[in-house]
Amino acid sequence: MEDELITQLAAIVGPEAVLSKYEDLVTYECDGYVIQRGVPRAVVFPSTTEEVSAVVKCLSAQNVPFIPRGAGTGLSGGAIPLGGEVIISLVRMRKLLEVDFENRRAVVQPGFVNLKLSNAVAHRGYYYAPDPSSQRTCTIGGNVAENAGGAHCLKYGVTTNHVLGLELVLPDGEVVDIGGVPDVPGYDLVGILTGSEGTMGIVTKMTVRLLKKPEQVQTVLAQFDRVEDASRAVSDIIAAGIIPAALEMMDEIAIEGVEAGNYPVGYPKGLGAVLLIEVDGIAAGIEDQIRQIIDVCKRRNVREVKAASDEAERTRWWNNRKQAFGAMGTLSPDYLVQDGVIPRSRLPEVLERITAISRKYGLRIANVFHAGDGNLHPLILFDSRVPGETEKAVQAGSDVLQVCADVGGSITGEHGVGIEKREEMTYIFSREEIDLQLKVRDVFNPHNLCNPDKIFPSPSRCVEVRRASG
Amino acid sequence: MEDELITQLAAIVGPEAVLSKYEDLVTYECDGYVIQRGVPRAVVFPSTTEEVSAVVKCLSAQNVPFIPRGAGTGLSGGAIPLGGEVIISLVRMRKLLEVDFENRRAVVQPGFVNLKLSNAVAHRGYYYAPDPSSQRTCTIGGNVAENAGGAHCLKYGVTTNHVLGLELVLPDGEVVDIGGVPDVPGYDLVGILTGSEGTMGIVTKMTVRLLKKPEQVQTVLAQFDRVEDASRAVSDIIAAGIIPAALEMMDEIAIEGVEAGNYPVGYPKGLGAVLLIEVDGIAAGIEDQIRQIIDVCKRRNVREVKAASDEAERTRWWNNRKQAFGAMGTLSPDYLVQDGVIPRSRLPEVLERITAISRKYGLRIANVFHAGDGNLHPLILFDSRVPGETEKAVQAGSDVLQVCADVGGSITGEHGVGIEKREEMTYIFSREEIDLQLKVRDVFNPHNLCNPDKIFPSPSRCVEVRRASG
């Protein structure tokens, strides 16, 4: 039976485009979420929509579950097999199919890497706005699945604000076009598919919005002794009516991490918080905003504040910030990235409660956030070799999300629910509200074959979860 | 049976909150779409979510279809009864429930009038961005149902970009909360409900985004001899990287109409096109953008171009533009507003094809557009007293939408599909794609009781349509 399926898949995509040996499959047992693993039954690499459709038809006819996968950079385990699913990797479908500068649109295949799109249109002064930290490797297909954000989504919105149309292979293999015209009439199916984490079908083509690069960009770096002052400066900047392109914050432990990483800025020891504030737009307006931002920081007891003196300095600051997750490896053998959202006004209170959680579990927690959006990324440092510490880190992460939900926030800003936060969905939704979402999934994916058992807590299902050995 | 139902409804909302006499019901036989009419079986005015839920439970238990209705300003017939439905009017639910300035949110009931929200938060420098021309009377509940736009949605997005959460009474009477936290996890149900034209349930509470008023606003008025030059100026402004807050255009016949209306500006006779271009933001950046815009217009053979010299002049220009639909009454006894969308680059070509349609049917067509978005509002002038002319106007409108679809556009930008454009949905979608949408509707509204037979062409259903007698 196993061999028969592999033979059938190989007949569709070619034998070199199917992996089925254990040693090849282990590479695909997790994605950017490292707490849980699961070996897929096979990995298939289709090259065309027709091949995706044929593969899906073959699998669904035999009731074999499957998972679409991009670059595998997802942080909530959305691409991790839970029960020997077949992985449909979209990395061979990586063409830029069309660029329409006049109407500011591009059509790409799902395996096209995020940053490559901005690079491909830069010569005409355009770019693709969503910029997750993993943008050098993550794919736009994965971005659509997770409704990915990035440092600049404060001003420009997350992926859903930039997707105009999708070609979708439904879990029964049928190919449908969703959207792709401006202002699609009827229901917003593009919107519901974006962020559906691969549970409604496999996107094989997407039309996305291109933006004109702003005439000028300027960045301010503000160093604070106290994280409370930095939080208040964030609120003050927004209250002043400025919408920065990005408004990033790191706390003391995060600063310690990035300074030990590959791109140190030279922050003084013991600094309480750093804000990185970027404004962009028409050149004439920039200087005025920068002056206002610097004034706000000064009123909030900033220790040092300055605008980047040149592009090199600005790049240095951003490289330092963008390596934040990876740099935690210098502080701890393991770390878990959380992704909560809170109303901006509750920032100081939530930070205190995170500190209490850190104390309770005896684990250090570094905080890196898209502060303007209230999107927190607590990085929970742990050592998986110490028995019980992985479980403690997972529990601490869940406690942080409970705090976010308590103050009227959310359990995910941009990393998705995946397998990581399925139980935490109950912090936000009643059973009825979850059931309504499941019914919408059933319209697209009635047999739960496409990325099964992700996103939703499934009390009625007994899912075998293999924990990492550590 | 009829009386029994009225008695039951009166028991829920009180007898003074139910209309059932023919002379009271005729007021509700159409909305802003005047081509078709239908008398409701009754009109109910609930005052609370509990009353809405009880009314809906009562109706659905007896398989009686119903229609939610706001101010009745909709332009595609979404609130028109097709088969004696009960209308559930939400005008008594018009409270502003909560304003949270710090997190920039307000919670309103569905009958709350659009402009009142901006007025209620103006003292702290905030406003609610979506601004349909009917904003003095239309309700936010209706705006959510239609995903309403407005002159300023070029920069700020349509209603869906401003709705954070909804309380929804499902068509079986169950009350659910959808969203309401920042970055809702799971599927974007708020997104799919917004613009669902009342076919998925009745929204009884909504959390919307407030924006800080821009520091400065400036408006440019540009008068062109030729509409082609105006179209090209639109493309040039966008290509220059400027995102105006609004970019409105009127053609020769539209100008003739507004000049004959209550707010004439004094445009010269025979002018080919007018552009109204508004920029907003940080004061320091405005002047520069205004200069660029004026330069672009000059390069495109503008006859006269100037920035508003004061707020009074700016208001005069906007009043003139905002009355455009109503002012058509000065040119013609009847007019039909269409609402198509095209890729901006196809504007000159589409205008030519609209002129050809005008000639074919012997009807004048005035064009008013949100030009920056490619959202056209052709106003088809006709006289319903002339036999056959109403039908001609409807057919001309449909032909215009076919042109929009042909060039890769859409059949509605902001007015919805309603009953008006159900058949034109096939210009955009295949039968399979429509069926997928119907299946999504069935999740919420399985018995098609809530605003039945709107949006979708229903070949299998025999809907009796009563044409206006004219």
mmCIF file with all atom_site columns, C-alpha atoms in Angstrom, chain A residues 102, chain B residues 224 226-239 249 275 296 299-301 344-345 347-349 352:
data_model
loop_
_atom_site.group_PDB
_atom_site.id
_atom_site.type_symbol
_atom_site.label_atom_id
_atom_site.label_alt_id
_atom_site.label_comp_id
_atom_site.label_asym_id
_atom_site.label_entity_id
_atom_site.label_seq_id
_atom_site.pdbx_PDB_ins_code
_atom_site.Cartn_x
_atom_site.Cartn_y
_atom_site.Cartn_z
_atom_site.occupancy
_atom_site.B_iso_or_equiv
_atom_site.pdbx_formal_charge
_atom_site.auth_seq_id
_atom_site.auth_comp_id
_atom_site.auth_asym_id
_atom_site.auth_atom_id
_atom_site.pdbx_PDB_model_num
ATOM 1  C CA . GLU A 1 102 ? 0.796   50.451 -13.997 1.00 0.00 ? 102 GLU A CA 1
ATOM 2  C CA . PHE B 1 224 ? -9.436  69.958 -17.994 1.00 0.00 ? 224 PHE B CA 1
ATOM 3  C CA . ARG B 1 226 ? -10.371 66.779 -22.258 1.00 0.00 ? 226 ARG B CA 1
ATOM 4  C CA . VAL B 1 227 ? -11.280 63.854 -20.063 1.00 0.00 ? 227 VAL B CA 1
ATOM 5  C CA . GLU B 1 228 ? -8.325  61.865 -21.465 1.00 0.00 ? 228 GLU B CA 1
ATOM 6  C CA . ASP B 1 229 ? -5.897  64.402 -20.033 1.00 0.00 ? 229 ASP B CA 1
ATOM 7  C CA . ALA B 1 230 ? -7.592  64.184 -16.659 1.00 0.00 ? 230 ALA B CA 1
ATOM 8  C CA . SER B 1 231 ? -7.352  60.363 -16.747 1.00 0.00 ? 231 SER B CA 1
ATOM 9  C CA . ARG B 1 232 ? -3.658  60.526 -17.529 1.00 0.00 ? 232 ARG B CA 1
ATOM 10 C CA . ALA B 1 233 ? -3.084  63.022 -14.730 1.00 0.00 ? 233 ALA B CA 1
ATOM 11 C CA . VAL B 1 234 ? -4.678  60.515 -12.335 1.00 0.00 ? 234 VAL B CA 1
ATOM 12 C CA . SER B 1 235 ? -2.230  57.810 -13.412 1.00 0.00 ? 235 SER B CA 1
ATOM 13 C CA . ASP B 1 236 ? 0.693   60.219 -13.210 1.00 0.00 ? 236 ASP B CA 1
ATOM 14 C CA . ILE B 1 237 ? -0.153  61.314 -9.668  1.00 0.00 ? 237 ILE B CA 1
ATOM 15 C CA . ILE B 1 238 ? -0.287  57.709 -8.450  1.00 0.00 ? 238 ILE B CA 1
ATOM 16 C CA . ALA B 1 239 ? 2.856   56.830 -10.394 1.00 0.00 ? 239 ALA B CA 1
ATOM 17 C CA . MET B 1 249 ? -13.219 62.961 -11.139 1.00 0.00 ? 249 MET B CA 1
ATOM 18 C CA . LEU B 1 275 ? -10.349 66.472 -10.746 1.00 0.00 ? 275 LEU B CA 1
ATOM 19 C CA . VAL B 1 296 ? 1.526   66.844 -13.117 1.00 0.00 ? 296 VAL B CA 1
ATOM 20 C CA . ARG B 1 299 ? 2.009   68.577 -17.976 1.00 0.00 ? 299 ARG B CA 1
ATOM 21 C CA . ARG B 1 300 ? -1.367  67.085 -18.895 1.00 0.00 ? 300 ARG B CA 1
ATOM 22 C CA . ASN B 1 301 ? -2.757  70.280 -20.455 1.00 0.00 ? 301 ASN B CA 1
ATOM 23 C CA . ARG B 1 344 ? -6.724  52.409 -13.314 1.00 0.00 ? 344 ARG B CA 1
ATOM 24 C CA . SER B 1 345 ? -4.662  52.043 -16.484 1.00 0.00 ? 345 SER B CA 1
ATOM 25 C CA . LEU B 1 347 ? -9.634  54.392 -17.719 1.00 0.00 ? 347 LEU B CA 1
ATOM 26 C CA . PRO B 1 348 ? -9.428  56.158 -21.113 1.00 0.00 ? 348 PRO B CA 1
ATOM 27 C CA . GLU B 1 349 ? -10.474 53.022 -23.004 1.00 0.00 ? 349 GLU B CA 1
ATOM 28 C CA . GLU B 1 352 ? -14.775 55.492 -24.709 1.00 0.00 ? 352 GLU B CA 1
#
